[in-house]
């Protein structure tokens, strides 16, 4: 059945045996495969073997989704293919069917290791593999040292030092993409995501983007909405607008993957529900004391854990807790004021 030459034009968009197999399980004969490039309100722009099409969708897909497209009576997303990964922040889908999440942070401002760690949790939770991309290495004299610091905190994750200004590390980013992989860029606004994208795009495509944008006075590739870009050297990139905050609600699965070393050592704690703060027999605290675990990394872990516990509490439990807090508060207000 595969390969089906009719769909060869989709290969640069990430079409491969895996997608073809998924497609074959859900699509009907009158459908054609397409990949979602962008979504606005009730419509989306999809890329088919024949080109770009605006399509209606009853259930909105997200950027990166593979879909079965019906063309009669008008183009419409008939089926969203089962996703093998989805990057999600607080229930909001940012990208689907990605293989890599580039966690982007720039070196022209103080490193926010906590934020990187939180983005790594989201990245791991998506089902894709995270890679940290440190940008603007040209703007930091101690870039190498900063990269080492990040490496120590991002266990099991490749850290790539880049500069769009002088081209450093761009080949390493490209190497991650080249075997027809799809990656999404995650990181705060101003981190240099779009500049890196432009660097990876061919001159023609970058110019085409600029020309499209010139009409709306933005002048260059900016990210008003996520979209999907084919990288000439191979692979697909999804640019996202900068996230202001990185909420972790629902990302429990990502925590275990982002902190495998701490979770493994935590197996040795005396108490199953050890919080690794000051419990007796805590293996994590012992590992910090002996230098086996990084103290700041453990602090991030416990912070993230606390936040997830807070977000997964039943609403009634939270209400009861708040009620209790109010009662205590009132009782305290009723206490006679301390004499000075
Ligand atoms: N010095 C330096 N500045 C950069 C580099 N990459 C991006 N910038 C600048 O950083 C700013 C934000 O870049 P942009 O790509 O728009 O960030 P985004 O919001 O993450 O898409 C722009 O003014 C860029 O010119 C780099 O490698 N070196
Ligand atoms: Mg941008
Ligand atoms: Zn413990």
mmCIF file with all atom_site columns, C-alpha atoms in Angstrom, residues 142-297:
data_model
loop_
_atom_site.group_PDB
_atom_site.id
_atom_site.type_symbol
_atom_site.label_atom_id
_atom_site.label_alt_id
_atom_site.label_comp_id
_atom_site.label_asym_id
_atom_site.label_entity_id
_atom_site.label_seq_id
_atom_site.pdbx_PDB_ins_code
_atom_site.Cartn_x
_atom_site.Cartn_y
_atom_site.Cartn_z
_atom_site.occupancy
_atom_site.B_iso_or_equiv
_atom_site.pdbx_formal_charge
_atom_site.auth_seq_id
_atom_site.auth_comp_id
_atom_site.auth_asym_id
_atom_site.auth_atom_id
_atom_site.pdbx_PDB_model_num
ATOM 1   C CA . UNK A 1 142 ? 30.161 34.035 28.932 1.00 0.00 ? 142 UNK A CA 1
ATOM 2   C CA . UNK A 1 143 ? 27.878 32.099 26.558 1.00 0.00 ? 143 UNK A CA 1
ATOM 3   C CA . UNK A 1 144 ? 29.828 28.836 26.950 1.00 0.00 ? 144 UNK A CA 1
ATOM 4   C CA . UNK A 1 145 ? 29.581 28.974 30.735 1.00 0.00 ? 145 UNK A CA 1
ATOM 5   C CA . UNK A 1 146 ? 25.852 29.714 30.546 1.00 0.00 ? 146 UNK A CA 1
ATOM 6   C CA . UNK A 1 147 ? 25.375 26.731 28.243 1.00 0.00 ? 147 UNK A CA 1
ATOM 7   C CA . UNK A 1 148 ? 27.129 24.507 30.803 1.00 0.00 ? 148 UNK A CA 1
ATOM 8   C CA . UNK A 1 149 ? 24.837 25.840 33.541 1.00 0.00 ? 149 UNK A CA 1
ATOM 9   C CA . UNK A 1 150 ? 21.789 24.982 31.476 1.00 0.00 ? 150 UNK A CA 1
ATOM 10  C CA . UNK A 1 151 ? 23.187 21.539 30.646 1.00 0.00 ? 151 UNK A CA 1
ATOM 11  C CA . UNK A 1 152 ? 23.516 20.799 34.350 1.00 0.00 ? 152 UNK A CA 1
ATOM 12  C CA . UNK A 1 153 ? 19.855 21.654 34.881 1.00 0.00 ? 153 UNK A CA 1
ATOM 13  C CA . UNK A 1 154 ? 18.423 20.076 31.724 1.00 0.00 ? 154 UNK A CA 1
ATOM 14  C CA . UNK A 1 155 ? 19.235 16.437 32.351 1.00 0.00 ? 155 UNK A CA 1
ATOM 15  C CA . UNK A 1 156 ? 19.136 14.243 29.264 1.00 0.00 ? 156 UNK A CA 1
ATOM 16  C CA . UNK A 1 157 ? 18.461 17.169 26.937 1.00 0.00 ? 157 UNK A CA 1
ATOM 17  C CA . UNK A 1 158 ? 20.695 18.438 24.143 1.00 0.00 ? 158 UNK A CA 1
ATOM 18  C CA . UNK A 1 159 ? 21.611 22.110 24.660 1.00 0.00 ? 159 UNK A CA 1
ATOM 19  C CA . UNK A 1 160 ? 22.500 24.009 21.483 1.00 0.00 ? 160 UNK A CA 1
ATOM 20  C CA . UNK A 1 161 ? 24.282 27.339 21.630 1.00 0.00 ? 161 UNK A CA 1
ATOM 21  C CA . UNK A 1 162 ? 23.290 29.532 18.689 1.00 0.00 ? 162 UNK A CA 1
ATOM 22  C CA . UNK A 1 163 ? 23.570 32.968 17.192 1.00 0.00 ? 163 UNK A CA 1
ATOM 23  C CA . UNK A 1 164 ? 21.471 34.059 14.275 1.00 0.00 ? 164 UNK A CA 1
ATOM 24  C CA . UNK A 1 165 ? 23.840 37.006 13.988 1.00 0.00 ? 165 UNK A CA 1
ATOM 25  C CA . UNK A 1 166 ? 26.955 34.972 13.173 1.00 0.00 ? 166 UNK A CA 1
ATOM 26  C CA . UNK A 1 167 ? 25.445 31.590 12.326 1.00 0.00 ? 167 UNK A CA 1
ATOM 27  C CA . UNK A 1 168 ? 26.839 29.704 15.340 1.00 0.00 ? 168 UNK A CA 1
ATOM 28  C CA . UNK A 1 169 ? 24.964 26.452 16.034 1.00 0.00 ? 169 UNK A CA 1
ATOM 29  C CA . UNK A 1 170 ? 22.409 26.940 13.261 1.00 0.00 ? 170 UNK A CA 1
ATOM 30  C CA . UNK A 1 171 ? 23.723 23.730 11.637 1.00 0.00 ? 171 UNK A CA 1
ATOM 31  C CA . UNK A 1 172 ? 23.095 21.840 14.877 1.00 0.00 ? 172 UNK A CA 1
ATOM 32  C CA . UNK A 1 173 ? 19.504 23.078 14.961 1.00 0.00 ? 173 UNK A CA 1
ATOM 33  C CA . UNK A 1 174 ? 19.163 22.032 11.351 1.00 0.00 ? 174 UNK A CA 1
ATOM 34  C CA . UNK A 1 175 ? 20.621 18.599 12.128 1.00 0.00 ? 175 UNK A CA 1
ATOM 35  C CA . UNK A 1 176 ? 17.773 17.977 14.569 1.00 0.00 ? 176 UNK A CA 1
ATOM 36  C CA . UNK A 1 177 ? 15.255 18.799 11.844 1.00 0.00 ? 177 UNK A CA 1
ATOM 37  C CA . UNK A 1 178 ? 16.866 17.258 8.793  1.00 0.00 ? 178 UNK A CA 1
ATOM 38  C CA . UNK A 1 179 ? 15.504 13.702 9.037  1.00 0.00 ? 179 UNK A CA 1
ATOM 39  C CA . UNK A 1 180 ? 12.052 15.043 8.136  1.00 0.00 ? 180 UNK A CA 1
ATOM 40  C CA . UNK A 1 181 ? 11.135 15.954 11.702 1.00 0.00 ? 181 UNK A CA 1
ATOM 41  C CA . UNK A 1 182 ? 8.650  18.530 12.889 1.00 0.00 ? 182 UNK A CA 1
ATOM 42  C CA . UNK A 1 183 ? 9.645  20.893 15.663 1.00 0.00 ? 183 UNK A CA 1
ATOM 43  C CA . UNK A 1 184 ? 7.866  23.648 17.526 1.00 0.00 ? 184 UNK A CA 1
ATOM 44  C CA . UNK A 1 185 ? 9.592  26.676 19.012 1.00 0.00 ? 185 UNK A CA 1
ATOM 45  C CA . UNK A 1 186 ? 8.640  27.467 22.586 1.00 0.00 ? 186 UNK A CA 1
ATOM 46  C CA . UNK A 1 187 ? 9.941  30.448 24.505 1.00 0.00 ? 187 UNK A CA 1
ATOM 47  C CA . UNK A 1 188 ? 9.225  33.989 25.608 1.00 0.00 ? 188 UNK A CA 1
ATOM 48  C CA . UNK A 1 189 ? 8.670  36.835 23.204 1.00 0.00 ? 189 UNK A CA 1
ATOM 49  C CA . UNK A 1 190 ? 11.958 38.400 22.160 1.00 0.00 ? 190 UNK A CA 1
ATOM 50  C CA . UNK A 1 191 ? 13.935 35.174 22.588 1.00 0.00 ? 191 UNK A CA 1
ATOM 51  C CA . UNK A 1 192 ? 14.906 35.220 18.931 1.00 0.00 ? 192 UNK A CA 1
ATOM 52  C CA . UNK A 1 193 ? 12.584 32.486 17.671 1.00 0.00 ? 193 UNK A CA 1
ATOM 53  C CA . UNK A 1 194 ? 11.466 34.218 14.483 1.00 0.00 ? 194 UNK A CA 1
ATOM 54  C CA . UNK A 1 195 ? 14.999 35.354 13.691 1.00 0.00 ? 195 UNK A CA 1
ATOM 55  C CA . UNK A 1 196 ? 16.184 31.769 13.965 1.00 0.00 ? 196 UNK A CA 1
ATOM 56  C CA . UNK A 1 197 ? 13.347 30.632 11.706 1.00 0.00 ? 197 UNK A CA 1
ATOM 57  C CA . UNK A 1 198 ? 14.341 33.215 9.114  1.00 0.00 ? 198 UNK A CA 1
ATOM 58  C CA . UNK A 1 199 ? 17.897 32.021 9.297  1.00 0.00 ? 199 UNK A CA 1
ATOM 59  C CA . UNK A 1 200 ? 16.773 28.442 8.620  1.00 0.00 ? 200 UNK A CA 1
ATOM 60  C CA . UNK A 1 201 ? 14.489 29.360 5.752  1.00 0.00 ? 201 UNK A CA 1
ATOM 61  C CA . UNK A 1 202 ? 15.890 29.729 2.303  1.00 0.00 ? 202 UNK A CA 1
ATOM 62  C CA . UNK A 1 203 ? 16.347 33.225 0.994  1.00 0.00 ? 203 UNK A CA 1
ATOM 63  C CA . UNK A 1 204 ? 13.352 32.841 -1.342 1.00 0.00 ? 204 UNK A CA 1
ATOM 64  C CA . UNK A 1 205 ? 10.980 31.673 1.355  1.00 0.00 ? 205 UNK A CA 1
ATOM 65  C CA . UNK A 1 206 ? 12.173 34.299 3.812  1.00 0.00 ? 206 UNK A CA 1
ATOM 66  C CA . UNK A 1 207 ? 11.616 36.940 1.157  1.00 0.00 ? 207 UNK A CA 1
ATOM 67  C CA . UNK A 1 208 ? 8.170  35.578 0.321  1.00 0.00 ? 208 UNK A CA 1
ATOM 68  C CA . UNK A 1 209 ? 7.274  35.829 4.012  1.00 0.00 ? 209 UNK A CA 1
ATOM 69  C CA . UNK A 1 210 ? 8.627  39.364 4.143  1.00 0.00 ? 210 UNK A CA 1
ATOM 70  C CA . UNK A 1 211 ? 6.643  40.318 1.047  1.00 0.00 ? 211 UNK A CA 1
ATOM 71  C CA . UNK A 1 212 ? 3.420  38.963 2.525  1.00 0.00 ? 212 UNK A CA 1
ATOM 72  C CA . UNK A 1 213 ? 4.109  40.825 5.726  1.00 0.00 ? 213 UNK A CA 1
ATOM 73  C CA . UNK A 1 214 ? 5.039  44.091 4.022  1.00 0.00 ? 214 UNK A CA 1
ATOM 74  C CA . UNK A 1 215 ? 1.343  44.575 3.233  1.00 0.00 ? 215 UNK A CA 1
ATOM 75  C CA . UNK A 1 216 ? 0.405  44.716 6.889  1.00 0.00 ? 216 UNK A CA 1
ATOM 76  C CA . UNK A 1 217 ? 3.352  46.933 7.817  1.00 0.00 ? 217 UNK A CA 1
ATOM 77  C CA . UNK A 1 218 ? 4.944  44.277 9.961  1.00 0.00 ? 218 UNK A CA 1
ATOM 78  C CA . UNK A 1 219 ? 7.728  44.142 7.416  1.00 0.00 ? 219 UNK A CA 1
ATOM 79  C CA . UNK A 1 220 ? 9.081  40.751 8.433  1.00 0.00 ? 220 UNK A CA 1
ATOM 80  C CA . UNK A 1 221 ? 8.086  37.336 9.622  1.00 0.00 ? 221 UNK A CA 1
ATOM 81  C CA . UNK A 1 222 ? 6.283  37.965 12.894 1.00 0.00 ? 222 UNK A CA 1
ATOM 82  C CA . UNK A 1 223 ? 4.101  35.603 14.820 1.00 0.00 ? 223 UNK A CA 1
ATOM 83  C CA . UNK A 1 224 ? 0.571  36.872 15.107 1.00 0.00 ? 224 UNK A CA 1
ATOM 84  C CA . UNK A 1 225 ? -0.540 33.268 14.852 1.00 0.00 ? 225 UNK A CA 1
ATOM 85  C CA . UNK A 1 226 ? 1.327  30.000 14.835 1.00 0.00 ? 226 UNK A CA 1
ATOM 86  C CA . UNK A 1 227 ? 2.321  28.650 11.521 1.00 0.00 ? 227 UNK A CA 1
ATOM 87  C CA . UNK A 1 228 ? 4.054  25.857 9.880  1.00 0.00 ? 228 UNK A CA 1
ATOM 88  C CA . UNK A 1 229 ? 7.166  26.389 7.807  1.00 0.00 ? 229 UNK A CA 1
ATOM 89  C CA . UNK A 1 230 ? 8.988  23.960 5.574  1.00 0.00 ? 230 UNK A CA 1
ATOM 90  C CA . UNK A 1 231 ? 12.737 24.191 6.111  1.00 0.00 ? 231 UNK A CA 1
ATOM 91  C CA . UNK A 1 232 ? 14.595 23.827 2.807  1.00 0.00 ? 232 UNK A CA 1
ATOM 92  C CA . UNK A 1 233 ? 17.380 21.747 4.380  1.00 0.00 ? 233 UNK A CA 1
ATOM 93  C CA . UNK A 1 234 ? 14.731 19.312 5.686  1.00 0.00 ? 234 UNK A CA 1
ATOM 94  C CA . UNK A 1 235 ? 12.144 19.329 8.415  1.00 0.00 ? 235 UNK A CA 1
ATOM 95  C CA . UNK A 1 236 ? 9.226  21.479 9.466  1.00 0.00 ? 236 UNK A CA 1
ATOM 96  C CA . UNK A 1 237 ? 9.099  24.255 12.055 1.00 0.00 ? 237 UNK A CA 1
ATOM 97  C CA . UNK A 1 238 ? 6.123  25.652 13.916 1.00 0.00 ? 238 UNK A CA 1
ATOM 98  C CA . UNK A 1 239 ? 6.678  29.123 15.329 1.00 0.00 ? 239 UNK A CA 1
ATOM 99  C CA . UNK A 1 240 ? 4.564  30.147 18.307 1.00 0.00 ? 240 UNK A CA 1
ATOM 100 C CA . UNK A 1 241 ? 3.913  33.579 19.730 1.00 0.00 ? 241 UNK A CA 1
ATOM 101 C CA . UNK A 1 242 ? 5.837  34.119 22.965 1.00 0.00 ? 242 UNK A CA 1
ATOM 102 C CA . UNK A 1 243 ? 4.086  32.780 26.015 1.00 0.00 ? 243 UNK A CA 1
ATOM 103 C CA . UNK A 1 244 ? 3.936  35.219 28.858 1.00 0.00 ? 244 UNK A CA 1
ATOM 104 C CA . UNK A 1 245 ? 3.525  32.559 31.516 1.00 0.00 ? 245 UNK A CA 1
ATOM 105 C CA . UNK A 1 246 ? 4.164  28.846 31.610 1.00 0.00 ? 246 UNK A CA 1
ATOM 106 C CA . UNK A 1 247 ? 1.318  27.257 33.561 1.00 0.00 ? 247 UNK A CA 1
ATOM 107 C CA . UNK A 1 248 ? 1.796  23.579 34.249 1.00 0.00 ? 248 UNK A CA 1
ATOM 108 C CA . UNK A 1 249 ? -1.767 22.463 34.976 1.00 0.00 ? 249 UNK A CA 1
ATOM 109 C CA . UNK A 1 250 ? -2.212 18.942 33.691 1.00 0.00 ? 250 UNK A CA 1
ATOM 110 C CA . UNK A 1 251 ? 1.451  18.407 32.872 1.00 0.00 ? 251 UNK A CA 1
ATOM 111 C CA . UNK A 1 252 ? 2.136  15.764 35.552 1.00 0.00 ? 252 UNK A CA 1
ATOM 112 C CA . UNK A 1 253 ? 3.516  13.317 33.018 1.00 0.00 ? 253 UNK A CA 1
ATOM 113 C CA . UNK A 1 254 ? 6.112  15.860 31.944 1.00 0.00 ? 254 UNK A CA 1
ATOM 114 C CA . UNK A 1 255 ? 7.477  16.287 35.448 1.00 0.00 ? 255 UNK A CA 1
ATOM 115 C CA . UNK A 1 256 ? 8.577  12.665 35.748 1.00 0.00 ? 256 UNK A CA 1
ATOM 116 C CA . UNK A 1 257 ? 10.343 12.914 32.393 1.00 0.00 ? 257 UNK A CA 1
ATOM 117 C CA . UNK A 1 258 ? 11.925 16.303 33.102 1.00 0.00 ? 258 UNK A CA 1
ATOM 118 C CA . UNK A 1 259 ? 13.296 15.235 36.488 1.00 0.00 ? 259 UNK A CA 1
ATOM 119 C CA . UNK A 1 260 ? 14.080 11.525 36.037 1.00 0.00 ? 260 UNK A CA 1
ATOM 120 C CA . UNK A 1 261 ? 17.150 11.690 38.287 1.00 0.00 ? 261 UNK A CA 1
ATOM 121 C CA . UNK A 1 262 ? 15.222 13.196 41.202 1.00 0.00 ? 262 UNK A CA 1
ATOM 122 C CA . UNK A 1 263 ? 12.286 10.829 40.757 1.00 0.00 ? 263 UNK A CA 1
ATOM 123 C CA . UNK A 1 264 ? 14.650 7.849  40.731 1.00 0.00 ? 264 UNK A CA 1
ATOM 124 C CA . UNK A 1 265 ? 16.473 8.945  43.875 1.00 0.00 ? 265 UNK A CA 1
ATOM 125 C CA . UNK A 1 266 ? 13.108 9.766  45.485 1.00 0.00 ? 266 UNK A CA 1
ATOM 126 C CA . UNK A 1 267 ? 12.220 6.076  45.234 1.00 0.00 ? 267 UNK A CA 1
ATOM 127 C CA . UNK A 1 268 ? 14.620 5.628  48.123 1.00 0.00 ? 268 UNK A CA 1
ATOM 128 C CA . UNK A 1 269 ? 12.814 8.008  50.497 1.00 0.00 ? 269 UNK A CA 1
ATOM 129 C CA . UNK A 1 270 ? 11.356 6.482  53.651 1.00 0.00 ? 270 UNK A CA 1
ATOM 130 C CA . UNK A 1 271 ? 7.872  7.887  52.973 1.00 0.00 ? 271 UNK A CA 1
ATOM 131 C CA . UNK A 1 272 ? 6.031  7.257  49.752 1.00 0.00 ? 272 UNK A CA 1
ATOM 132 C CA . UNK A 1 273 ? 4.556  10.773 49.749 1.00 0.00 ? 273 UNK A CA 1
ATOM 133 C CA . UNK A 1 274 ? 7.843  12.416 50.747 1.00 0.00 ? 274 UNK A CA 1
ATOM 134 C CA . UNK A 1 275 ? 8.011  16.041 49.615 1.00 0.00 ? 275 UNK A CA 1
ATOM 135 C CA . UNK A 1 276 ? 11.797 16.069 49.880 1.00 0.00 ? 276 UNK A CA 1
ATOM 136 C CA . UNK A 1 277 ? 11.817 19.085 52.164 1.00 0.00 ? 277 UNK A CA 1
ATOM 137 C CA . UNK A 1 278 ? 12.609 18.041 55.722 1.00 0.00 ? 278 UNK A CA 1
ATOM 138 C CA . UNK A 1 279 ? 11.144 14.559 56.102 1.00 0.00 ? 279 UNK A CA 1
ATOM 139 C CA . UNK A 1 280 ? 13.263 12.005 57.967 1.00 0.00 ? 280 UNK A CA 1
ATOM 140 C CA . UNK A 1 281 ? 14.886 9.422  55.730 1.00 0.00 ? 281 UNK A CA 1
ATOM 141 C CA . UNK A 1 282 ? 14.644 11.614 52.622 1.00 0.00 ? 282 UNK A CA 1
ATOM 142 C CA . UNK A 1 283 ? 16.992 10.268 49.949 1.00 0.00 ? 283 UNK A CA 1
ATOM 143 C CA . UNK A 1 284 ? 16.724 13.446 47.876 1.00 0.00 ? 284 UNK A CA 1
ATOM 144 C CA . UNK A 1 285 ? 17.835 15.720 50.711 1.00 0.00 ? 285 UNK A CA 1
ATOM 145 C CA . UNK A 1 286 ? 20.703 13.296 51.334 1.00 0.00 ? 286 UNK A CA 1
ATOM 146 C CA . UNK A 1 287 ? 21.665 13.402 47.643 1.00 0.00 ? 287 UNK A CA 1
ATOM 147 C CA . UNK A 1 288 ? 21.746 17.206 47.732 1.00 0.00 ? 288 UNK A CA 1
ATOM 148 C CA . UNK A 1 289 ? 23.920 17.126 50.869 1.00 0.00 ? 289 UNK A CA 1
ATOM 149 C CA . UNK A 1 290 ? 26.377 14.749 49.197 1.00 0.00 ? 290 UNK A CA 1
ATOM 150 C CA . UNK A 1 291 ? 26.471 16.818 46.004 1.00 0.00 ? 291 UNK A CA 1
ATOM 151 C CA . UNK A 1 292 ? 24.845 14.132 43.865 1.00 0.00 ? 292 UNK A CA 1
ATOM 152 C CA . UNK A 1 293 ? 21.872 16.378 43.077 1.00 0.00 ? 293 UNK A CA 1
ATOM 153 C CA . UNK A 1 294 ? 21.841 20.081 42.303 1.00 0.00 ? 294 UNK A CA 1
ATOM 154 C CA . UNK A 1 295 ? 20.099 22.027 45.076 1.00 0.00 ? 295 UNK A CA 1
ATOM 155 C CA . UNK A 1 296 ? 18.421 24.551 42.750 1.00 0.00 ? 296 UNK A CA 1
ATOM 156 C CA . UNK A 1 297 ? 17.186 21.793 40.499 1.00 0.00 ? 297 UNK A CA 1
#
